[in-house]
GROMACS .gro file of C-alpha atoms in nm:
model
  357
    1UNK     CA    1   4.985  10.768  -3.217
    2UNK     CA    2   4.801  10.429  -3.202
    3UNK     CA    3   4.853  10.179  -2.863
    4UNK     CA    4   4.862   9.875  -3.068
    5UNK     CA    5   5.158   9.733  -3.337
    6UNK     CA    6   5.088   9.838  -3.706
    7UNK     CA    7   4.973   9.463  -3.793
    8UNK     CA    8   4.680   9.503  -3.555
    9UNK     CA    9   4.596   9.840  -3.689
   10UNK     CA   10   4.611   9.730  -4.050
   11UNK     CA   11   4.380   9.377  -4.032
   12UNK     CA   12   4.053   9.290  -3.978
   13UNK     CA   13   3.910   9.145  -3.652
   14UNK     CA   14   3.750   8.802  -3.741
   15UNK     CA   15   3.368   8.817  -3.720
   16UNK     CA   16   3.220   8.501  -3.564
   17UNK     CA   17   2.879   8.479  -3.653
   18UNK     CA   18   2.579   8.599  -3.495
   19UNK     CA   19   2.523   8.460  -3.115
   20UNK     CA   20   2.134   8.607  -2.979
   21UNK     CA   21   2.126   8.680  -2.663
   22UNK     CA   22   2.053   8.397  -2.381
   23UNK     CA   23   1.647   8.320  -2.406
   24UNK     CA   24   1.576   8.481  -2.720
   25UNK     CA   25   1.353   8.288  -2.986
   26UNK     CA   26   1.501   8.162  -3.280
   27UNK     CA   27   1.608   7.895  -3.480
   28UNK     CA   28   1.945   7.917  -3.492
   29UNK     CA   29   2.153   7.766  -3.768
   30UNK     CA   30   2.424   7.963  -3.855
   31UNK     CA   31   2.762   7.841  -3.655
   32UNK     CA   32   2.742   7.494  -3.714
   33UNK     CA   33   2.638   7.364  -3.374
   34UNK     CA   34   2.492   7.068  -3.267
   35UNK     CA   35   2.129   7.050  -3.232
   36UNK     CA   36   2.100   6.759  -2.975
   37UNK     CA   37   2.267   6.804  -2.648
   38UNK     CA   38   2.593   6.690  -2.502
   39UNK     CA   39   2.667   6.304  -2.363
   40UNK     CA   40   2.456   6.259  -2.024
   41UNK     CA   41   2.756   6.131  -1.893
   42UNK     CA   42   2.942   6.474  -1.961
   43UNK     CA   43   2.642   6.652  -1.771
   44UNK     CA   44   2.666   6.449  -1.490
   45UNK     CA   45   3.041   6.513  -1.455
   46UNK     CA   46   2.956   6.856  -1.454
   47UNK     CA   47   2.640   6.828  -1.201
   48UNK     CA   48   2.918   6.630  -0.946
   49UNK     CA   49   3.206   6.876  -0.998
   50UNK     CA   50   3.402   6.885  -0.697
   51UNK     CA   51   3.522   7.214  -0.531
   52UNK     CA   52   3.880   7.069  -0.515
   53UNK     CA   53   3.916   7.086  -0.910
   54UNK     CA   54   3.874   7.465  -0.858
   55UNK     CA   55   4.090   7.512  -0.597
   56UNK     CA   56   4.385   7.348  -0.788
   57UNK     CA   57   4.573   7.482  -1.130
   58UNK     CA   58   4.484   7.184  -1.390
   59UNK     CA   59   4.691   6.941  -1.572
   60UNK     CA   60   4.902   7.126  -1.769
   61UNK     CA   61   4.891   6.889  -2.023
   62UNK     CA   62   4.502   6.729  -1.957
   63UNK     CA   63   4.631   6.367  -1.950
   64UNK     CA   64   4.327   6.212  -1.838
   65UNK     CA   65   4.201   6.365  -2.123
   66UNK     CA   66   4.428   6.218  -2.354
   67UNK     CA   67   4.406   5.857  -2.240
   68UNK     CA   68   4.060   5.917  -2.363
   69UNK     CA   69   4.106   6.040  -2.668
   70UNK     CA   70   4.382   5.733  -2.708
   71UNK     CA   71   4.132   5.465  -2.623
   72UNK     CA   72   3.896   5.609  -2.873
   73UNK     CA   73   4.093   5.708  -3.213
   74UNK     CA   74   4.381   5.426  -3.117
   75UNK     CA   75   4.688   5.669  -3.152
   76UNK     CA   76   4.936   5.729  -2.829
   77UNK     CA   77   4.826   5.936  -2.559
   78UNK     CA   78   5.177   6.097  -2.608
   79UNK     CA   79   5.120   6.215  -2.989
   80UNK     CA   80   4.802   6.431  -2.865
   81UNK     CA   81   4.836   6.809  -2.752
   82UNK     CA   82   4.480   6.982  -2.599
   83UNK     CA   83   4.368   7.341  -2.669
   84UNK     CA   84   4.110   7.591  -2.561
   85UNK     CA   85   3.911   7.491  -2.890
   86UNK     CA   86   4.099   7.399  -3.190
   87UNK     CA   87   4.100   7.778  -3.269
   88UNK     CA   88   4.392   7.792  -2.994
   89UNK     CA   89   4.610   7.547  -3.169
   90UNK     CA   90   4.572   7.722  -3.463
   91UNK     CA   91   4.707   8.033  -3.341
   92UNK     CA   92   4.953   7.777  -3.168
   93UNK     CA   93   5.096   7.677  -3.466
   94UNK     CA   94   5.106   8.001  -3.640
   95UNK     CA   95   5.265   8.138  -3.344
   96UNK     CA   96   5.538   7.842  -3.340
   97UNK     CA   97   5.606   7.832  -3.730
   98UNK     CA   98   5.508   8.134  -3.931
   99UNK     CA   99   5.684   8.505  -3.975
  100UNK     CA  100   5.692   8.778  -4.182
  101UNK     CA  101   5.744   8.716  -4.537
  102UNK     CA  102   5.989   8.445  -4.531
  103UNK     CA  103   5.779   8.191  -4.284
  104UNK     CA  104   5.442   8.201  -4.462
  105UNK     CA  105   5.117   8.072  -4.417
  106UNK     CA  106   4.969   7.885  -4.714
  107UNK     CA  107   4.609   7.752  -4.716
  108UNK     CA  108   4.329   7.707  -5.063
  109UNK     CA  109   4.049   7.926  -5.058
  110UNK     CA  110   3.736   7.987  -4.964
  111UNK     CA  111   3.769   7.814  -4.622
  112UNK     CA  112   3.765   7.900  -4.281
  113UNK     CA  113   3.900   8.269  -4.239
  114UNK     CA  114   4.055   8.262  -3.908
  115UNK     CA  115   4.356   8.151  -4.044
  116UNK     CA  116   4.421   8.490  -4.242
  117UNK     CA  117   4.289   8.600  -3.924
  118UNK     CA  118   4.528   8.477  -3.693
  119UNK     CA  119   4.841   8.552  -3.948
  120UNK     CA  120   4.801   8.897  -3.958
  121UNK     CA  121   4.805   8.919  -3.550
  122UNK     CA  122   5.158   8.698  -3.573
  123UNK     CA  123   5.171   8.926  -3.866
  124UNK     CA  124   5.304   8.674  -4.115
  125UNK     CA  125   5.268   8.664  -4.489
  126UNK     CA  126   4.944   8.452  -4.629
  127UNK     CA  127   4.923   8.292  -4.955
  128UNK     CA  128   4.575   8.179  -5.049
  129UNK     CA  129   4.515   7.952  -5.327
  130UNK     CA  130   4.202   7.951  -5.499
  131UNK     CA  131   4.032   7.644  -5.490
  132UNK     CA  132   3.882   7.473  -5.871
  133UNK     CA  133   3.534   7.514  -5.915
  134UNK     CA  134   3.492   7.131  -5.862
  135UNK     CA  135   3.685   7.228  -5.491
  136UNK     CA  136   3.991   6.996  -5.620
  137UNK     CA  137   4.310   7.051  -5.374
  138UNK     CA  138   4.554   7.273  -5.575
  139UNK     CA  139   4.818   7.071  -5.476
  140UNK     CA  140   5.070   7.233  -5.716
  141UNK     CA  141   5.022   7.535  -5.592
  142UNK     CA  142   5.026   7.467  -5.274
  143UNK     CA  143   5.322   7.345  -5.279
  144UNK     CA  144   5.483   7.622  -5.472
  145UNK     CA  145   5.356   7.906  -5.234
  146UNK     CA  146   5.629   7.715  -4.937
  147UNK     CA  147   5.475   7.748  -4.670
  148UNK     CA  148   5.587   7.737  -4.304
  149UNK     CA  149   5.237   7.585  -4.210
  150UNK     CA  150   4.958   7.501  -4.477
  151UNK     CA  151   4.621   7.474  -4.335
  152UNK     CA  152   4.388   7.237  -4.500
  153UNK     CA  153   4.003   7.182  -4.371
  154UNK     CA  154   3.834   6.893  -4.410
  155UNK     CA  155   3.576   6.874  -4.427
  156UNK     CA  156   3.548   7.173  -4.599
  157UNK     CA  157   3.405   7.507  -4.459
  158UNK     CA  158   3.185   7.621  -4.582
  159UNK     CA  159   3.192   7.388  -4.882
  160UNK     CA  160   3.121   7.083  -4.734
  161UNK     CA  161   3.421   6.916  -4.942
  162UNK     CA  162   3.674   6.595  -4.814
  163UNK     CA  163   3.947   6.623  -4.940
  164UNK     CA  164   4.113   6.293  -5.052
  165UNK     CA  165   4.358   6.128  -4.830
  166UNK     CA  166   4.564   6.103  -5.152
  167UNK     CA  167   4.566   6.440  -5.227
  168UNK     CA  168   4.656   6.503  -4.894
  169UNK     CA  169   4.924   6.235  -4.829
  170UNK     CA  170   5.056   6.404  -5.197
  171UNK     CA  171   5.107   6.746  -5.049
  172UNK     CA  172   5.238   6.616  -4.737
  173UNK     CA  173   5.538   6.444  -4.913
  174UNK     CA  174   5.613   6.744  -5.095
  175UNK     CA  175   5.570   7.043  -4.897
  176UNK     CA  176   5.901   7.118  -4.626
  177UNK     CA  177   5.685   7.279  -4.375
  178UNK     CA  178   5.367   7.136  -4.120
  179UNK     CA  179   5.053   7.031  -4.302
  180UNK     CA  180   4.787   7.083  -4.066
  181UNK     CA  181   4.462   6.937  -4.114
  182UNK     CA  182   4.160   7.052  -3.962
  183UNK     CA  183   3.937   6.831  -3.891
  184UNK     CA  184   3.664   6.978  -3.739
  185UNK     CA  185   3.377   6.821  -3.864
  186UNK     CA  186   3.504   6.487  -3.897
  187UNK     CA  187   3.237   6.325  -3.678
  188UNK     CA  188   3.003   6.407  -3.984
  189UNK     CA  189   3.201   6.285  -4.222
  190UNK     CA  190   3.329   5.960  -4.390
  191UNK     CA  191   3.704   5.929  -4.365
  192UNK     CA  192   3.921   6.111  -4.223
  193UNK     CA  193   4.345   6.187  -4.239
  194UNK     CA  194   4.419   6.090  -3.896
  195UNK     CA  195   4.650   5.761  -4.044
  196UNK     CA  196   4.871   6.058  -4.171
  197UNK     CA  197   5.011   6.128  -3.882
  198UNK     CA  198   5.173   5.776  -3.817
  199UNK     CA  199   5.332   5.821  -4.209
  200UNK     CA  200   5.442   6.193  -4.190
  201UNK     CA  201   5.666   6.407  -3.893
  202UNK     CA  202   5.567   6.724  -4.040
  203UNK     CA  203   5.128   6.669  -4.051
  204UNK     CA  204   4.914   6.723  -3.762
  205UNK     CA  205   4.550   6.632  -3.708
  206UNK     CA  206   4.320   6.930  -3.507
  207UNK     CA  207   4.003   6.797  -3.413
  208UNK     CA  208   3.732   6.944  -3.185
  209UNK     CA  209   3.474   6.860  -2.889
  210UNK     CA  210   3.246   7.173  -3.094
  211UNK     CA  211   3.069   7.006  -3.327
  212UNK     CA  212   3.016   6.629  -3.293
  213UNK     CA  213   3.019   6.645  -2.898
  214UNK     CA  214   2.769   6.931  -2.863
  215UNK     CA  215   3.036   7.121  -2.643
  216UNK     CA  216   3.074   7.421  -2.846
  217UNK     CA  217   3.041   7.600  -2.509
  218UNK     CA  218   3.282   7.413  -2.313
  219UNK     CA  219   3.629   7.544  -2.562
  220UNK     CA  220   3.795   7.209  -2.599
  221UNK     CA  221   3.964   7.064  -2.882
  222UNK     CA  222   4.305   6.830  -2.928
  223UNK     CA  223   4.580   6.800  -3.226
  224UNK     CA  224   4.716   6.463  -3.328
  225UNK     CA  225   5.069   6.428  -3.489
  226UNK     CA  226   5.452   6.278  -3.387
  227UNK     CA  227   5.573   6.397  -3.062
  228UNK     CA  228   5.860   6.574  -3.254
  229UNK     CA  229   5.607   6.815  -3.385
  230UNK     CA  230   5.475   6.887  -3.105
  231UNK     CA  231   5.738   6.954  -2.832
  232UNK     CA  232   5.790   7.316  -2.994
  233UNK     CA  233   5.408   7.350  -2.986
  234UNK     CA  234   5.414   7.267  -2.598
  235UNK     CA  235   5.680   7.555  -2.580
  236UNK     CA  236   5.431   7.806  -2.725
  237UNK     CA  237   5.123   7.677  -2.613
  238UNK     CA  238   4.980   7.860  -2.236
  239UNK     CA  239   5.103   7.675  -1.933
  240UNK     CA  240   4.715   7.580  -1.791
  241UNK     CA  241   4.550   7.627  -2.097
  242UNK     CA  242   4.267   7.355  -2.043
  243UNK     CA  243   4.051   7.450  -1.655
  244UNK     CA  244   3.988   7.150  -1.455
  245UNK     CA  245   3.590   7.187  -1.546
  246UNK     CA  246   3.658   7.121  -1.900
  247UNK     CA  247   3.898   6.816  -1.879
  248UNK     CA  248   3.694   6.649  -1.673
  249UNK     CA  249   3.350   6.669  -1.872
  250UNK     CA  250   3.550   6.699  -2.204
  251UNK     CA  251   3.692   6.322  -2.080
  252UNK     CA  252   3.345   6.181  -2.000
  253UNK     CA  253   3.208   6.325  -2.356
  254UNK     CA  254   3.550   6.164  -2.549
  255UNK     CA  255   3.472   5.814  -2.355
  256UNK     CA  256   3.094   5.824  -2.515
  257UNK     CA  257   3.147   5.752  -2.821
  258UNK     CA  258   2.773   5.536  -2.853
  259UNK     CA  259   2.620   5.870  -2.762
  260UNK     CA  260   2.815   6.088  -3.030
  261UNK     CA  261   2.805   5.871  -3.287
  262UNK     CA  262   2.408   5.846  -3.204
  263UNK     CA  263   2.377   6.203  -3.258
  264UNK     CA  264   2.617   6.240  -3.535
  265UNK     CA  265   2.395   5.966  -3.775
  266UNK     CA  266   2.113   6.141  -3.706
  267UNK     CA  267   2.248   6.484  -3.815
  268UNK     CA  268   2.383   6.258  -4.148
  269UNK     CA  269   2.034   6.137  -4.216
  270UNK     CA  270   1.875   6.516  -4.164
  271UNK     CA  271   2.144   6.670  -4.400
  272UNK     CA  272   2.056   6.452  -4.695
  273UNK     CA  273   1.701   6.525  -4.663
  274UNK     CA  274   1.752   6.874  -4.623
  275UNK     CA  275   1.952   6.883  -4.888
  276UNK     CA  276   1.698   6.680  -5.147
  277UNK     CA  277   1.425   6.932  -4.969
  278UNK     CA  278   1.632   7.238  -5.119
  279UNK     CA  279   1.706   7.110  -5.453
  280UNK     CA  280   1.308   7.045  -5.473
  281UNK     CA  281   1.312   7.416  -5.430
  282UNK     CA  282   1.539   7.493  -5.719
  283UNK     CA  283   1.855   7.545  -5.543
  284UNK     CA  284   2.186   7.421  -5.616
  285UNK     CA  285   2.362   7.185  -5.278
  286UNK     CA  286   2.681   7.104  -5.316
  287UNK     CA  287   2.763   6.753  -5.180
  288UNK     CA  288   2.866   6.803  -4.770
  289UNK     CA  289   2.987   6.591  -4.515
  290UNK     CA  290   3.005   6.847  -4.286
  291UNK     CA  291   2.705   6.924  -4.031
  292UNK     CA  292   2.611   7.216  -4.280
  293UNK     CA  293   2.505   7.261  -4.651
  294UNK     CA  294   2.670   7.541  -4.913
  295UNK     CA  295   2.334   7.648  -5.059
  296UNK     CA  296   2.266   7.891  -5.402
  297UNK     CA  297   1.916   8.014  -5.394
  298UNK     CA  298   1.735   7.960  -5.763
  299UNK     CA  299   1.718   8.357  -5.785
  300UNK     CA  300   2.092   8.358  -5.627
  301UNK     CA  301   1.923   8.661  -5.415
  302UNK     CA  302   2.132   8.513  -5.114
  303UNK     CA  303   2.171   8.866  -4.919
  304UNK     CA  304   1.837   8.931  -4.947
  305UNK     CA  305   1.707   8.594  -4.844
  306UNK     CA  306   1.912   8.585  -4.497
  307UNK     CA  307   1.775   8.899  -4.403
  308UNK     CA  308   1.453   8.797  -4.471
  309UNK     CA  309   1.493   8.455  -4.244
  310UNK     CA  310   1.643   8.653  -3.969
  311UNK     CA  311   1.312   8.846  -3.946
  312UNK     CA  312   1.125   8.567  -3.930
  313UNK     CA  313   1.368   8.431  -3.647
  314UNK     CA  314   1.564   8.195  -3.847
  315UNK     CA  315   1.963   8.246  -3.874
  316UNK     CA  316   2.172   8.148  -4.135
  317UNK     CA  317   2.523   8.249  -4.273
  318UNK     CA  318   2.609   8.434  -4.565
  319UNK     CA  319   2.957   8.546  -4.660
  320UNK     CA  320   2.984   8.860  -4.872
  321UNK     CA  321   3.312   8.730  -5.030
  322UNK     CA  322   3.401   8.686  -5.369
  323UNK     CA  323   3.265   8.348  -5.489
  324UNK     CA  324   3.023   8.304  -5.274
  325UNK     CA  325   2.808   8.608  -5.223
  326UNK     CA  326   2.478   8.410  -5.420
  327UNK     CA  327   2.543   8.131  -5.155
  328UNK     CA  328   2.425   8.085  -4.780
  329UNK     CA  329   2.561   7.784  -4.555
  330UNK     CA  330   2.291   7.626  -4.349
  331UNK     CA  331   2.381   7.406  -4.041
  332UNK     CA  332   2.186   7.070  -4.004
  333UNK     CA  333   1.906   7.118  -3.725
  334UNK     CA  334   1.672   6.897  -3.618
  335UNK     CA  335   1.414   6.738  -3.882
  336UNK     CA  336   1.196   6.997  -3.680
  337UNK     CA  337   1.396   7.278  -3.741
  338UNK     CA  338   1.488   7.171  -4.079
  339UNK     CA  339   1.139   7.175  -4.175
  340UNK     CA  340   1.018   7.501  -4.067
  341UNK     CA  341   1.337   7.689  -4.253
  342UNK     CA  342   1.191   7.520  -4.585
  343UNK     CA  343   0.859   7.617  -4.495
  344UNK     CA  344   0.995   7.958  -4.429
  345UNK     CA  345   1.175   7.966  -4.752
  346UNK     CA  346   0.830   7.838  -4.953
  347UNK     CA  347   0.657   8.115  -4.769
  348UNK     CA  348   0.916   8.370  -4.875
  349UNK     CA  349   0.915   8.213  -5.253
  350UNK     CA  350   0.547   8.279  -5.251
  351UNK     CA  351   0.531   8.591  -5.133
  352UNK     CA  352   0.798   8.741  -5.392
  353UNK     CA  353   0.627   8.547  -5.710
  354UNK     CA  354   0.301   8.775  -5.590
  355UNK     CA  355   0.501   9.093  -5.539
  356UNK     CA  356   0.667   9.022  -5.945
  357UNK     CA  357   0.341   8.922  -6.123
   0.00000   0.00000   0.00000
């Protein structure tokens, strides 16, 4: 007899992607972090904390926190809900909206799998939708599949892809259930839905402090979208979710905009040359405005090639998923970084046109 519910003993765990232990060597560029550090305004929150924000439970509902986030996107502290990570308000929403077979969750595929992930804990039924080859949003079928909550990333992962706020503003209209719309690696990207939230009750906007603010280790990220929405997601959502620590350096990060945007150009301008570096190689990059490129090898030997990075100290991610098993994704490192991967790759290139003469 198991100890946990049959949905739990029927999925499969989500499998982040490799983390090397603290010190080790390596050139890591396989999670999508960012390569320059967080806002020295954030650190120096966090070299001043005071032992009093320890003591104390948090604000339940980070406010100072939200101000911020008002002052810099321009929506109403009031319309924004914080989480340990986006990743929480995912499971929020799933949580709040979806069940069994008649509540559904509804999102195109391939994109990012915790959502199937996080369904089958609730357990609720999943719908995925293949995405066109040109990574156009089904919106018909999308719509068809009715779901409770439909998930859409973008930008993309791991495609890269921005969806148009037309196609999104499309589904949104027709759809009876939440549209949520992950933005995630918005700070890398060129538009974003966030005006959607002002037009539509039923859409909400899930950002994160991961990616463009270098605090992938702190767990911080907010959702956007009308207070009606979210007063059942306050109801599901843990009372002192956000610690003290985190609202406090996540603030000073959020009011340091300069700095991110600083860091976030840079990353832009290292992603287009990376991407012109691999298609010198042969390989095929699809367009990204995320801080990451889909890649397919010349020789589509994708496997084979991230095994053979990883023993030279270089990570990368590779899916073994239909569609994309010939592909790896690459996150944007420094130019430095960048530039040793190619050379890696040439070396590797080399070495197997020898080995096949």
């Amino acid at each position: 007899m198991s100890y946990f519910r049959p949905a739990i003993d029927a999925m499969t765990g989500y499998i982040p992607g490799e983390q090397p232990k603290p010190g080790t060597k390596i050139i890591k560029l396989n999670t999508n972090e960012n390569p320059y550090p967080p806002s020295p305004k954030a650190m120096e929150v966090l070299q001043n904390l005071d032992s009093e924000w320890l003591r104390r439970y948090p604000d339940p509902f980070a406010r100072e926190f939200c101000q911020a986030v008002s002052d810099a996107l321009g929506v109403p502290a009031d319309w924004i809900i914080v989480g340990n990570g986006s990743d929480e308000l995912l499971n929020v929403l799933i949580r709040s909206c979806a069940e069994g077979s008649v509540r559904k969750v509804v999102y195109p595929m391939p994109t990012y799998v915790l959502y199937r992930t996080l369904a089958a804990i609730q357990p609720a039924q999943v719908v995925e939708v293949p995405y066109s080859a040109n990574f156009q949003l089904p919106i018909k079928e999308l719509v068809a599949a009715n779901g409770a909550v439909t998930f859409i990333a973008s930008p993309n992962s791991p495609s890269g892809h921005v969806v148009p706020l037309d196609d999104l503003r499309e589904l949104a209209q027709q759809v009876s259930g939440i549209v949520a719309i992950d933005e995630a690696y918005v700070d890398f990207a060129e538009d974003t839905a966030l005006p959607l939230v002002q037009e539509f009750e039923n859409v909400i906007v899930l950002r994160t402090l991961s990616k463009g603010y270098s605090l992938a280790g702190l767990r911080m990220g907010f959702g956007v979208a009308n207070p009606k929405l979210l007063a059942g997601l306050f109801k599901v959502k843990d009372s002192y979710n956000i610690d003290a620590i985190a609202i406090a350096v996540g603030t000073a990060a959020m009011r340091d905009q300069a700095y991110k945007n600083a860091c976030a150009d840079k990353v832009k301008i290292s992603r287009t040359k990376l991407t012109l570096d691999l298609k010198n190689l042969g390989w095929r990059v699809l367009d990204s405005q995320g801080n990451f490129v889909l890649a397919t090898p010349h020789e589509g030997n994708a496997e084979s090639l991230y095994l053979a990075l990883k023993e030279l100290g270089i990570l990368v991610r590779y899916y073994k998923q239909p569609g994309l098993e010939d592909k790896l994704r690459i996150t944007v490192g420094t130019d430095e970084q960048n530039q040793t991967l190619i050379e890696a790759l040439v070396s590797l290139l080399n070495k197997n046109r020898i080995e096949n003469a």
